[in-house]
């Protein structure tokens, strides 16, 4: 999610739609033109020239302008604008260029989208220039009284009006500041238009809007001729209705691939982050990287080693993608890699920073599935795969993928956190010798560092510089007593914070309470070491803060939709000194509003789009630092000497690892977030570190986009910051790309030369920062600076204490295969744990794809197997014939009486079901057993009847109140005929019919009734279908599944009677006196 450019046609269409309303009817636009796409080449498509004419008759009556609409700059100078054309001429001009290669300056691409619009005759004097753009604290409007292709350097020429966040623009301000050189007669109307345009800019969440030229005709009509615009895509939930269907075109020169659309569609349907940009489909180096920051670091390192021209893609898969999502992502990459063979083969580098909560083994299961599917293609295309991954369950993940590689013969190389994040790149490219692969029998432990030996006596340190008298810090540095309130039911994050506290030997938990607006005030159980504690959960922020006045940190896990509202409320309380906003995708207008309020109230911000921050020994915000094993590995349970700030949350874990392996560890670390306007800037934190005696050196990990690094440069140049700073800005690979690339973070995009990573790295180096040659050299640079500080006596190393232990949660220990215990329940009929619900092993999608019906579902859940179609249809037939037998039978009667008593559906249904037994509906199982046993024994029907008579046993399934052989029950006829026609054999049914012939001689209504017919036919079905052994058939009858069929079928009717009584609004039932015989004395 980020600020994205839109087509000129889209921008003009939005302006034409909304300008009249926003201007109160003062201004309107003519036609925004028509967008012509390659669909016109296909007569069968929905867009043809004839249809365009039919929908836009002005095309035939107006002189026209035609131009590509593909984010191409300086089209006029490139000869890509056709002016003063008839429709036929414009059509021919477009068709001559449609889907043809075109070079524009240094970029070559295919022209596919054209804008045709009415020509507006005007003079040069009527052309103006206007641009609106957003900054951290203000919006800026640039206006120049001249416009057009030769307007020149508007930054130096234009009049500028700056509007602080939230300020209202007035016509008077526009006239006074911007329109000095515009004729007085035109100023009122033009000022009114500018005010309306700014409302449009704000309400539709534009981040950039340039119109050049903006024409004002003699009748004061204002017409935008050329427009370039960018919209904040994160505001989709606020402005989608106003936007309508927006197209997000790729930069000119880079084709839009269907694979990109597939991943983009997946990204929109998941909580994970899935991105894919194809840079060079014939390139040899492909990456599959977890994490937005890490994805840039990998691309940078490929470029830094001279392979940028071979970099094929940019993208990320992170945020705990599912196994299936990882499979699709990996499969998509492999299919692209195998599209074009290269004689020297290709490389797939799979990596990422140390994950916070993504189960590496689970995602690698999806990767392994893709490797299995493409194994032959991987080998035939000579693709070498190198993996470096770390995070939760990474050892199991690496073990599994290595085993799969050995089995498939793919020759994968795998590494964990003991290897620097980008070290696999030079190894893969053959630029460095391959390191030995790690022992995967256990996770990597804390690094074992030798203390640096001083060659002489320890020098006298310079000591902590004294801060200026007026030094103030917006973010309050945490102490071991700092506590917080967590917004949202983030139980895992809270438990992680408490485990960190316990490991750091805090006296009390750093989380005092949680806020969750739903479910009422209650308590949630957490672990404090091995003990269990209760934490209060309040339904409102107000109540939580009132009950816990000492909490100074508010950790907001609200979604991007509600985080603005909840953050603004939290800042109303003076006790809150630090606010951490975790959510990604917060609209820029809302972020700027939060920043404005926070700075006015002296509240320090971390985020949005942050994983949080960590101060060893004091507090951990959210999921920072990852799982406990990573906390231990990076020694985050005790303070070191190195303080860092990172844009990227994922890379903050990596910095923890790098710093722990190249120094005495982290003193404090903060991930400020990758948005264009982070709540706090590098300078805010580095000034704190400068004034904190515990921080001896500082590390900055910035990125392309924004100018915050220059504030830090100025602080170093001015002498305000004197401690050594090791710094690197990622995004140096951008110079390798011929087209603009939006990196993983919303703010990772340069808006000018100063914002490029290369420019910032150069400026920092010139200012005295320690800047490595590439990110790959960052660890050695940190080690070099740290060693100098130790040798200078500024850092005094101490031997490492014993690593503390924290009990592992049972759930995670079981996942790692470390413990086992018997389950409380066993289930063999369904499973909801995987990607898809299964019934008897059949996925729910296959249930519908195979159209097995309710009978098939019942067979899977009751019998754990898929029965033949004739059997499942018979089951459905049973349900249909047993669904109801009128309102007079006992079950329906009870249901009706209960419904009329005002009870709910479930109570009424249960009332009816409780009447089912030997006298009503419960004869099916007994009938099945009786007739099956009799038929199996070989006794003749006549002798069996006599036997039953002598033992005073009723024959279940025989007898009906009114039906006879002469007046048969049609339900019996239907079932009997179906069984005879579809079952392989019906011996039990035949036996029952023989019994019927004898019993009806005694009395006509002693027929085989519907219960009996169902029972004997069901026995024949399960015995003859081949799905069950005889023993299993006997068990099914013993378990009562036949009565279950009656219960299931009759529930349909009972529910019907319940709904019928409500529909008819029947009152409470009272049985009439005259239908009751009252007996005073027994005879």
Short mmCIF file of N, CA and C in Angstrom, two decimals, residues 17 97 356 433 525 620 647 810:
data_model
loop_
_atom_site.label_atom_id
_atom_site.label_comp_id
_atom_site.label_asym_id
_atom_site.label_seq_id
_atom_site.Cartn_x
_atom_site.Cartn_y
_atom_site.Cartn_z
N UNK A 17 -16.34 14.58 -12.25
CA UNK A 17 -17.44 14.03 -11.45
C UNK A 17 -17.68 14.85 -10.19
N UNK A 97 0.26 3.72 -33.52
CA UNK A 97 1.16 3.56 -32.37
C UNK A 97 0.71 2.48 -31.39
N UNK A 356 9.43 -12.29 13.00
CA UNK A 356 8.89 -12.08 14.34
C UNK A 356 7.98 -13.22 14.76
N UNK A 433 33.70 -17.97 -1.78
CA UNK A 433 33.59 -19.41 -1.52
C UNK A 433 32.41 -19.66 -0.59
N UNK A 525 -5.99 -14.68 31.26
CA UNK A 525 -4.90 -15.35 32.00
C UNK A 525 -3.62 -15.33 31.17
N UNK A 620 9.67 -4.12 26.03
CA UNK A 620 9.57 -4.57 24.64
C UNK A 620 8.18 -4.18 24.15
N UNK A 647 14.06 1.93 9.72
CA UNK A 647 12.75 2.13 9.10
C UNK A 647 11.96 0.83 9.13
N UNK A 810 3.54 -24.60 26.13
CA UNK A 810 3.32 -25.98 25.70
C UNK A 810 2.99 -26.07 24.22
#
